[in-house]
Tab-separated table of C-alpha atoms in Angstrom:
chain	number	residue	atom	x	y	z
A	2	MET	CA	0.000	0.000	0.000
A	3	SER	CA	2.821	2.375	-0.726
A	4	ASP	CA	0.547	4.683	-2.648
A	5	GLY	CA	-1.917	4.880	0.190
A	6	ARG	CA	-4.775	3.116	-1.648
A	7	VAL	CA	-7.282	1.139	0.340
A	8	GLU	CA	-7.267	-2.527	-0.455
A	9	SER	CA	-10.620	-4.215	-0.781
A	10	SER	CA	-10.954	-6.835	1.903
A	11	ASP	CA	-13.675	-8.258	4.093
A	12	THR	CA	-11.231	-8.929	6.916
A	13	LEU	CA	-10.140	-6.037	9.039
A	14	THR	CA	-6.583	-6.175	10.359
A	15	PHE	CA	-5.173	-3.719	12.841
A	16	GLN	CA	-1.552	-2.686	12.732
A	17	PHE	CA	0.642	-0.852	15.194
A	18	GLY	CA	-0.067	2.640	13.944
A	19	PRO	CA	-2.488	3.986	11.328
A	20	SER	CA	-3.672	1.593	8.670
A	21	GLU	CA	-5.293	2.544	5.415
A	22	SER	CA	-7.116	-0.782	5.195
A	23	ARG	CA	-10.900	-0.998	5.093
A	24	GLY	CA	-12.336	0.458	8.315
A	25	ASP	CA	-14.585	-0.960	11.021
A	26	ALA	CA	-17.726	0.787	9.881
A	27	LEU	CA	-17.689	-0.898	6.455
A	28	ALA	CA	-15.756	-4.102	7.144
A	29	GLN	CA	-18.690	-6.267	8.298
A	30	SER	CA	-21.699	-4.995	6.441
A	31	SER	CA	-22.272	-1.647	4.800
A	32	GLN	CA	-25.983	-1.821	5.463
A	33	ASP	CA	-25.563	-2.551	9.180
A	34	SER	CA	-22.960	0.157	9.724
A	35	LEU	CA	-25.041	2.842	8.028
A	36	LYS	CA	-28.127	2.277	10.198
A	37	SER	CA	-27.042	4.660	12.902
A	38	SER	CA	-25.220	7.907	12.221
A	39	TRP	CA	-24.224	8.143	15.879
A	40	TYR	CA	-22.331	4.874	15.578
A	41	LEU	CA	-20.215	6.442	12.829
A	42	LEU	CA	-19.056	9.377	14.957
A	43	GLY	CA	-15.584	9.244	16.448
A	44	PRO	CA	-12.648	10.097	14.147
A	45	ALA	CA	-13.049	13.859	14.672
A	46	PHE	CA	-12.975	13.409	18.453
A	47	VAL	CA	-9.634	11.618	18.177
A	48	ALA	CA	-8.312	14.457	16.012
A	49	ALA	CA	-9.765	16.975	18.484
A	50	ILE	CA	-7.351	15.725	21.161
A	51	ALA	CA	-4.697	17.646	19.213
A	52	TYR	CA	-6.639	20.847	19.943
A	53	VAL	CA	-6.604	20.407	23.725
A	54	ASP	CA	-3.031	19.223	24.195
A	55	PRO	CA	-0.569	20.673	26.756
A	56	GLY	CA	0.652	23.148	24.132
A	57	ASN	CA	-2.835	24.639	24.112
A	58	VAL	CA	-2.791	24.776	27.888
A	59	ALA	CA	0.524	26.657	27.909
A	60	ALA	CA	-0.473	29.092	25.153
A	61	ASN	CA	-3.915	29.771	26.616
A	62	VAL	CA	-2.722	30.061	30.213
A	63	SER	CA	0.094	32.417	29.178
A	64	SER	CA	-2.371	34.519	27.156
A	65	GLY	CA	-4.907	34.755	29.958
A	66	ALA	CA	-2.297	35.513	32.603
A	67	GLN	CA	-0.530	38.236	30.612
A	68	PHE	CA	-3.362	39.795	28.632
A	69	GLY	CA	-6.551	38.711	30.361
A	70	TYR	CA	-9.399	38.310	27.866
A	71	LEU	CA	-7.594	40.120	25.025
A	72	LEU	CA	-6.890	37.068	22.849
A	73	LEU	CA	-10.143	35.180	23.370
A	74	TRP	CA	-11.127	36.139	19.815
A	75	VAL	CA	-8.063	34.277	18.501
A	76	ILE	CA	-9.347	31.043	20.039
A	77	VAL	CA	-12.785	31.510	18.484
A	78	VAL	CA	-11.404	32.303	15.011
A	79	ALA	CA	-8.800	29.549	15.152
A	80	ASN	CA	-11.410	26.991	16.191
A	81	ALA	CA	-13.703	27.929	13.297
A	82	LEU	CA	-10.820	27.696	10.833
A	83	ALA	CA	-9.761	24.359	12.310
A	84	GLY	CA	-13.243	22.927	11.811
A	85	LEU	CA	-13.180	23.770	8.102
A	86	VAL	CA	-9.700	22.355	7.625
A	87	GLN	CA	-10.488	19.137	9.526
A	88	TYR	CA	-13.561	18.510	7.396
A	89	LEU	CA	-11.602	19.002	4.182
A	90	SER	CA	-8.995	16.524	5.406
A	91	ALA	CA	-11.631	13.924	6.275
A	92	LYS	CA	-13.379	14.490	2.938
A	93	LEU	CA	-10.132	13.943	1.054
A	94	GLY	CA	-9.647	10.588	2.767
A	95	LEU	CA	-13.197	9.381	2.144
A	96	VAL	CA	-13.345	10.466	-1.499
A	97	THR	CA	-9.843	9.505	-2.678
A	98	GLY	CA	-9.058	6.571	-0.422
A	99	ARG	CA	-5.718	8.169	0.445
A	100	SER	CA	-4.429	10.006	3.471
A	101	LEU	CA	-3.276	13.588	2.947
A	102	PRO	CA	0.434	12.654	3.192
A	103	ALA	CA	-0.057	9.841	0.671
A	104	ALA	CA	-2.004	12.111	-1.693
A	105	VAL	CA	0.643	14.847	-1.437
A	106	GLY	CA	3.515	12.395	-1.793
A	107	LYS	CA	2.012	10.829	-4.906
A	108	ARG	CA	2.317	14.167	-6.740
A	109	MET	CA	5.921	14.865	-5.711
A	110	SER	CA	9.237	13.661	-7.010
A	111	ARG	CA	11.316	11.723	-4.507
A	112	PRO	CA	13.708	14.610	-3.579
A	113	VAL	CA	10.819	17.053	-3.053
A	114	ARG	CA	8.898	14.439	-1.092
A	115	LEU	CA	11.877	13.909	1.220
A	116	VAL	CA	12.217	17.651	1.884
A	117	TYR	CA	8.499	17.839	2.579
A	118	TRP	CA	8.832	14.920	4.974
A	119	VAL	CA	11.634	16.697	6.874
A	120	GLN	CA	9.390	19.662	7.702
A	121	ALA	CA	6.560	17.281	8.622
A	122	GLU	CA	8.944	15.395	10.908
A	123	LEU	CA	9.976	18.659	12.597
A	124	VAL	CA	6.276	19.315	13.180
A	125	ALA	CA	5.956	15.836	14.736
A	126	ILE	CA	8.917	16.556	17.045
A	127	ALA	CA	7.424	19.900	18.118
A	128	THR	CA	4.103	18.155	18.721
A	129	ASP	CA	5.664	15.461	20.876
A	130	MET	CA	7.605	18.075	22.808
A	131	ALA	CA	4.363	19.710	23.891
A	132	GLU	CA	2.730	16.415	24.813
A	133	ILE	CA	5.651	14.963	26.764
A	134	VAL	CA	6.517	18.190	28.603
A	135	GLY	CA	2.858	18.758	29.489
A	136	GLY	CA	2.476	15.246	30.863
A	137	ALA	CA	5.680	15.673	32.869
A	138	ILE	CA	4.415	18.934	34.396
A	139	ALA	CA	1.147	17.256	35.382
A	140	LEU	CA	2.957	14.346	37.039
A	141	ARG	CA	5.183	16.766	38.951
A	142	ILE	CA	2.123	18.693	40.161
A	143	LEU	CA	0.219	15.555	41.185
A	144	PHE	CA	2.989	13.294	42.472
A	145	ASP	CA	6.064	15.541	42.783
A	146	LEU	CA	7.946	13.455	40.207
A	147	PRO	CA	11.064	14.872	38.518
A	148	LEU	CA	10.245	16.312	35.102
A	149	LEU	CA	12.523	13.894	33.240
A	150	LEU	CA	10.949	10.849	34.898
A	151	GLY	CA	7.487	12.258	34.209
A	152	GLY	CA	8.387	12.705	30.538
A	153	ILE	CA	9.557	9.099	30.286
A	154	ILE	CA	6.372	7.840	31.938
A	155	THR	CA	4.215	9.922	29.580
A	156	GLY	CA	6.005	8.464	26.557
A	157	LEU	CA	5.567	4.897	27.829
A	158	VAL	CA	1.867	5.342	28.598
A	159	SER	CA	1.303	6.761	25.111
A	160	LEU	CA	2.725	3.529	23.710
A	161	LEU	CA	0.255	1.554	25.817
A	162	LEU	CA	-2.624	3.618	24.426
A	163	LEU	CA	-1.421	2.867	20.906
A	164	ALA	CA	-1.364	-0.823	21.823
A	165	ILE	CA	-5.113	-0.548	22.438
A	166	GLN	CA	-5.575	0.511	18.809
A	167	ASP	CA	-3.345	-2.349	17.691
A	168	ARG	CA	-4.934	-5.078	19.780
A	169	ARG	CA	-8.541	-3.982	20.354
A	170	GLY	CA	-9.313	-2.078	17.157
A	171	GLN	CA	-10.108	1.402	15.980
A	172	ILE	CA	-13.485	1.839	17.679
A	173	ILE	CA	-12.183	0.894	21.130
A	174	PHE	CA	-9.253	3.270	20.630
A	175	GLU	CA	-11.673	6.062	19.695
A	176	ARG	CA	-13.757	5.411	22.800
A	177	VAL	CA	-10.706	5.496	25.076
A	178	ILE	CA	-9.470	8.747	23.537
A	179	THR	CA	-12.965	10.278	23.656
A	180	GLY	CA	-13.188	9.295	27.335
A	181	LEU	CA	-9.897	11.093	27.974
A	182	LEU	CA	-11.286	14.101	26.098
A	183	LEU	CA	-14.206	14.126	28.561
A	184	VAL	CA	-11.747	14.028	31.476
A	185	ILE	CA	-9.853	16.956	29.936
A	186	ALA	CA	-13.062	18.963	29.486
A	187	ILE	CA	-14.160	18.382	33.086
A	188	GLY	CA	-10.696	19.138	34.447
A	189	PHE	CA	-10.352	22.494	32.716
A	190	ALA	CA	-13.964	23.645	33.012
A	191	ALA	CA	-14.599	22.630	36.637
A	192	SER	CA	-13.514	26.019	38.002
A	193	PHE	CA	-16.505	27.713	36.349
A	194	PHE	CA	-18.780	26.026	38.867
A	195	VAL	CA	-16.973	28.067	41.534
A	196	LYS	CA	-16.036	31.357	39.868
A	197	THR	CA	-17.280	32.721	36.531
A	198	PRO	CA	-15.758	35.535	34.444
A	199	PRO	CA	-17.509	38.915	34.065
A	200	PRO	CA	-19.712	38.759	30.921
A	201	GLY	CA	-18.628	42.220	29.782
A	202	ASP	CA	-14.948	41.280	29.866
A	203	VAL	CA	-15.640	38.083	27.932
A	204	LEU	CA	-17.500	39.996	25.213
A	205	GLY	CA	-14.647	42.509	25.081
A	206	GLY	CA	-12.234	39.647	24.435
A	207	LEU	CA	-14.111	38.803	21.224
A	208	VAL	CA	-13.015	42.099	19.609
A	209	PRO	CA	-9.962	41.436	17.368
A	210	ARG	CA	-6.866	43.357	18.499
A	211	PHE	CA	-3.294	42.947	19.736
A	212	ARG	CA	-1.167	44.636	22.381
A	213	GLY	CA	2.517	44.512	21.488
A	214	THR	CA	4.896	41.868	20.143
A	215	GLU	CA	4.286	39.358	22.912
A	216	SER	CA	0.546	39.290	22.191
A	217	VAL	CA	1.292	38.505	18.519
A	218	LEU	CA	3.649	35.724	19.620
A	219	LEU	CA	0.960	34.247	21.839
A	220	ALA	CA	-1.655	34.626	19.079
A	221	ALA	CA	0.620	32.622	16.764
A	222	ALA	CA	1.080	30.055	19.535
A	223	ILE	CA	-2.692	29.769	19.997
A	224	LEU	CA	-3.136	29.404	16.247
A	225	GLY	CA	-0.394	26.803	16.039
A	226	ALA	CA	-1.906	24.961	18.985
A	227	THR	CA	-5.388	25.029	17.439
A	228	VAL	CA	-4.916	24.443	13.705
A	229	MET	CA	-2.485	21.591	14.309
A	230	PRO	CA	-0.586	20.348	11.224
A	231	HIS	CA	-0.421	16.745	12.420
A	232	ALA	CA	-4.182	16.751	13.090
A	233	VAL	CA	-4.762	17.964	9.523
A	234	TYR	CA	-2.614	15.141	8.159
A	235	MET	CA	-4.106	12.588	10.524
A	236	HIS	CA	-7.851	13.115	10.055
A	237	SER	CA	-7.748	11.822	6.477
A	238	GLY	CA	-6.172	8.597	7.747
A	239	LEU	CA	-8.528	8.276	10.706
A	240	VAL	CA	-11.634	8.207	8.510
A	241	LEU	CA	-9.985	5.612	6.282
A	242	ASP	CA	-9.244	3.409	9.269
A	243	ARG	CA	-12.816	3.804	10.475
A	244	HIS	CA	-14.907	3.953	7.293
A	245	GLY	CA	-12.694	2.710	4.487
A	246	HIS	CA	-13.089	4.081	0.961
A	247	PRO	CA	-16.828	4.160	0.182
A	248	ALA	CA	-17.944	4.044	-3.416
A	249	GLU	CA	-19.551	7.131	-4.894
A	250	GLY	CA	-23.248	7.266	-4.104
A	251	ALA	CA	-25.609	7.279	-1.125
A	252	GLN	CA	-23.106	5.554	1.145
A	253	ARG	CA	-20.449	8.224	0.649
A	254	ARG	CA	-22.944	11.091	0.906
A	255	LEU	CA	-24.143	9.790	4.277
A	256	LEU	CA	-20.592	9.404	5.549
A	257	LEU	CA	-19.747	12.942	4.452
A	258	ARG	CA	-22.819	14.295	6.280
A	259	VAL	CA	-21.921	12.326	9.399
A	260	THR	CA	-18.337	13.566	9.136
A	261	ARG	CA	-19.537	17.182	9.097
A	262	LEU	CA	-21.558	16.505	12.261
A	263	ASP	CA	-18.584	14.701	13.805
A	264	VAL	CA	-16.294	17.673	13.123
A	265	VAL	CA	-18.780	20.271	14.393
A	266	LEU	CA	-19.400	18.424	17.670
A	267	ALA	CA	-15.714	17.729	18.267
A	268	MET	CA	-14.656	21.296	17.543
A	269	VAL	CA	-17.372	22.725	19.799
A	270	VAL	CA	-15.979	20.612	22.639
A	271	ALA	CA	-12.375	21.533	21.831
A	272	GLY	CA	-13.191	25.226	21.425
A	273	THR	CA	-15.069	25.339	24.718
A	274	VAL	CA	-12.160	23.698	26.533
A	275	ASN	CA	-9.642	26.089	24.970
A	276	ALA	CA	-11.721	29.122	25.892
A	277	ALA	CA	-12.084	27.754	29.425
A	278	MET	CA	-8.287	27.516	29.782
A	279	LEU	CA	-7.793	31.159	28.837
A	280	LEU	CA	-10.672	32.350	31.022
A	281	VAL	CA	-9.438	30.375	34.033
A	282	ALA	CA	-6.027	32.038	33.670
A	283	ALA	CA	-7.578	35.482	33.137
A	284	ILE	CA	-9.684	35.111	36.295
A	285	ASN	CA	-7.066	33.586	38.566
A	286	LEU	CA	-3.638	34.734	37.301
A	287	GLN	CA	-4.063	38.217	35.834
A	288	HIS	CA	-2.891	41.065	38.087
A	289	ARG	CA	-1.347	38.566	40.489
A	290	ASN	CA	2.309	38.260	41.346
A	291	ILE	CA	2.413	34.736	39.953
A	292	THR	CA	4.504	33.368	37.094
A	293	ALA	CA	2.482	32.937	33.902
A	294	SER	CA	3.033	29.197	33.792
A	295	ILE	CA	1.018	26.013	34.128
A	296	GLU	CA	2.391	25.525	37.637
A	297	GLY	CA	1.443	29.128	38.399
A	298	ALA	CA	-2.074	28.475	37.152
A	299	TYR	CA	-2.315	25.409	39.368
A	300	SER	CA	-1.074	27.337	42.411
A	301	ALA	CA	-3.466	30.218	41.773
A	302	ILE	CA	-6.435	27.887	41.298
A	303	HIS	CA	-5.453	26.010	44.458
A	304	HIS	CA	-5.284	29.276	46.383
A	305	THR	CA	-8.475	30.871	45.045
A	306	LEU	CA	-10.753	27.905	44.269
A	307	GLY	CA	-9.511	25.168	46.561
A	308	PRO	CA	-7.560	21.909	46.265
A	309	THR	CA	-10.329	19.880	44.604
A	310	ILE	CA	-10.622	22.188	41.585
A	311	ALA	CA	-6.825	22.438	41.393
A	312	VAL	CA	-6.457	18.651	41.334
A	313	LEU	CA	-9.104	18.415	38.599
A	314	PHE	CA	-7.081	20.944	36.599
A	315	ALA	CA	-3.927	18.836	37.015
A	316	VAL	CA	-5.764	15.606	36.113
A	317	GLY	CA	-7.098	17.289	32.975
A	318	LEU	CA	-3.557	18.313	32.062
A	319	LEU	CA	-2.294	14.764	32.614
A	320	ALA	CA	-5.082	13.259	30.485
A	321	SER	CA	-4.252	15.843	27.833
A	322	GLY	CA	-0.585	14.860	27.753
A	323	LEU	CA	-1.225	11.113	27.667
A	324	ALA	CA	-3.966	11.176	25.027
A	325	SER	CA	-2.353	13.737	22.750
A	326	SER	CA	1.006	11.970	22.877
A	327	SER	CA	-0.506	8.733	21.592
A	328	VAL	CA	-2.519	10.556	18.925
A	329	GLY	CA	0.606	12.457	17.848
A	330	ALA	CA	2.527	9.203	17.466
A	331	TYR	CA	-0.367	7.792	15.430
A	332	ALA	CA	-0.152	10.805	13.121
A	333	GLY	CA	3.634	10.566	12.843
A	334	ALA	CA	3.480	6.969	11.686
A	335	MET	CA	0.852	7.828	9.078
A	336	ILE	CA	2.905	10.795	7.799
A	337	MET	CA	6.007	8.645	7.472
A	338	GLN	CA	4.111	5.873	5.689
A	339	GLY	CA	2.463	8.293	3.261
A	340	LEU	CA	5.596	10.279	2.377
A	341	LEU	CA	8.395	7.712	2.695
A	342	HIS	CA	6.339	4.699	1.616
A	343	ARG	CA	7.721	2.606	4.427
A	344	ARG	CA	6.842	1.602	7.954
A	345	ILE	CA	9.200	2.160	10.860
A	346	PRO	CA	8.695	0.344	14.179
A	347	MET	CA	6.683	2.470	16.560
A	348	LEU	CA	9.337	2.234	19.283
A	349	VAL	CA	11.937	3.719	16.925
A	350	ARG	CA	9.531	6.485	15.917
A	351	ARG	CA	8.801	7.300	19.540
A	352	LEU	CA	12.512	7.567	20.312
A	353	ILE	CA	13.048	9.958	17.381
A	354	THR	CA	10.310	12.362	18.463
A	355	VAL	CA	10.498	11.910	22.255
A	356	CYS	CA	14.254	12.423	22.700
A	357	PRO	CA	14.232	16.214	22.010
A	358	ALA	CA	11.510	16.673	24.625
A	359	LEU	CA	13.455	14.626	27.163
A	360	VAL	CA	16.568	16.699	26.449
A	361	ILE	CA	14.583	19.893	27.118
A	362	LEU	CA	13.439	18.446	30.422
A	363	ALA	CA	16.922	17.224	31.339
A	364	VAL	CA	18.680	20.568	30.767
A	365	GLY	CA	16.162	22.460	32.875
A	366	PHE	CA	14.710	24.756	30.189
A	367	ASN	CA	11.528	26.525	31.336
A	368	PRO	CA	8.871	23.904	30.503
A	369	THR	CA	5.978	26.313	29.964
A	370	ARG	CA	8.094	28.476	27.658
A	371	ALA	CA	9.140	25.338	25.759
A	372	LEU	CA	5.470	24.483	25.301
A	373	VAL	CA	4.633	27.933	23.917
A	374	LEU	CA	7.607	27.921	21.534
A	375	SER	CA	6.684	24.424	20.320
A	376	GLN	CA	3.288	25.795	19.309
A	377	VAL	CA	4.955	28.632	17.384
A	378	VAL	CA	6.991	26.000	15.494
A	379	LEU	CA	3.737	24.197	14.726
A	380	SER	CA	2.246	27.381	13.300
A	381	PHE	CA	5.048	27.427	10.719
A	382	GLY	CA	4.049	23.932	9.613
A	383	ILE	CA	0.388	24.825	9.067
A	384	PRO	CA	0.726	26.222	5.499
A	385	PHE	CA	2.512	23.031	4.385
A	386	ALA	CA	-0.538	21.048	5.479
A	387	VAL	CA	-3.392	23.446	4.694
A	388	LEU	CA	-2.376	24.768	1.253
A	389	PRO	CA	-1.864	21.317	-0.354
A	390	LEU	CA	-5.118	20.169	1.260
A	391	VAL	CA	-7.082	23.044	-0.291
A	392	LYS	CA	-5.453	22.459	-3.661
A	393	LEU	CA	-6.218	18.733	-3.623
A	394	THR	CA	-9.841	19.076	-2.482
A	395	SER	CA	-10.502	21.741	-5.138
A	396	ASP	CA	-9.184	19.466	-7.921
A	397	ARG	CA	-12.217	18.168	-9.846
A	398	ASP	CA	-10.198	15.435	-11.545
A	399	LEU	CA	-9.349	14.035	-8.121
A	400	MET	CA	-12.530	14.781	-6.148
A	401	GLY	CA	-15.237	14.558	-8.825
A	402	ASP	CA	-18.629	15.777	-7.630
A	403	ASP	CA	-17.236	16.242	-4.115
A	404	THR	CA	-14.924	19.057	-5.188
A	405	ASN	CA	-14.933	22.071	-2.867
A	406	HIS	CA	-17.521	24.755	-3.443
A	407	PRO	CA	-15.722	27.848	-4.843
A	408	VAL	CA	-16.463	29.769	-1.634
A	409	THR	CA	-14.913	26.972	0.429
A	410	THR	CA	-11.826	27.041	-1.766
A	411	ILE	CA	-11.487	30.814	-1.400
A	412	ILE	CA	-11.820	30.576	2.387
A	413	GLY	CA	-9.307	27.721	2.471
A	414	TRP	CA	-6.716	29.691	0.498
A	415	ALA	CA	-7.362	32.723	2.688
A	416	VAL	CA	-6.719	30.656	5.811
A	417	GLY	CA	-3.403	29.346	4.493
A	418	VAL	CA	-2.236	32.766	3.286
A	419	MET	CA	-3.341	34.497	6.500
A	420	ILE	CA	-1.402	32.043	8.653
A	421	SER	CA	1.667	32.402	6.444
A	422	LEU	CA	1.548	36.205	6.702
A	423	LEU	CA	1.095	36.015	10.477
A	424	ASN	CA	4.259	33.948	10.686
A	425	VAL	CA	6.181	36.522	8.609
A	426	VAL	CA	4.960	39.318	10.882
A	427	LEU	CA	5.894	37.260	13.914
A	428	ILE	CA	9.474	36.839	12.659
A	429	TRP	CA	9.805	40.550	11.900
A	430	LEU	CA	8.436	41.620	15.280
A	431	THR	CA	10.649	39.156	17.119
A	432	VAL	CA	13.817	40.236	15.269
A	433	THR	CA	13.169	43.977	15.621
A	434	ALA	CA	11.886	43.879	19.216
């Protein structure tokens, strides 16, 4: 399957990492699997884990602590853009039978494909850095473990979660990840049952504006943490693993409708959690003599809202690190398979992407700052995922009747160009500051 095509088979086999074989929903009986749309939901919730990872926590907490409600509008805009991009990725997988990396790689010469893979691999490393560091911070908060040991434990647990996908199948994996998403949502939103933000300040945060270079840096971090490149690559493979490659007709139309619902529901959850992170920091950290860090947020919540809410916050962070680390590894394997046309043992892949994060932890670099900077790196990888996706899904020869509506294509190009320009501005402001 070096070209990423889905083989026709009535037997579903699970492999350690993403597989582009025929998915659960269509493997037994197409008629049975299409009876209930709710049964078909799930892939978008796995992808949504990428939108509530520890990098999001760091970027949102830093934004709320330093600028209060100022950048709330960035979360709202980024979440809406992410929903569009995730749907296009899923649609590409369902219609073409190829993941985004496989579809991109098929149109590139080998040297260009290798260069493209290098930037995608850097994105995977930045992703894993956020996940591992975030999990390590949570374990230090909860159990007072050294950061390096916490990072190692997070990496090992992520491998165990991937083993669930390998041994128990895609649907069980989706349910486990969705359960962790629920834990994350409860952990980060629990404080609102104790202390709510002023409505006027929240509405004021929806007005687009910046306040200096640091606010632009944090906006780029929020964007990079929300429109995640590896989630864009991954969603096309997730729907293939779950639904296979449906033939054109009623079956595909239903799956596309269900996928839209799946994306909307997942992004509403992810967007609400992201907004909650920023609001919690704005309420509890702003105007306080506390470091704008995840540990600072925990301390402030513990002081103002009590130990129970603080522990829930830390548990949400831990669930975020564990779930997002396994999902990131899943995406990395799919990217490598699609672009290099080869499989690499998952343990080797984990070592490649985990080691930089462990080095960061070992040398004592500020973990929250490392998380924010990792999200900025991710924002530079977004155009390499979004622009090819828009081009592919607007290609009538490839997509047929499921080609993007012209308005969708225009919005997609605008998203990619806007993110690219934001990155250029970010570089200029950082250099001249």
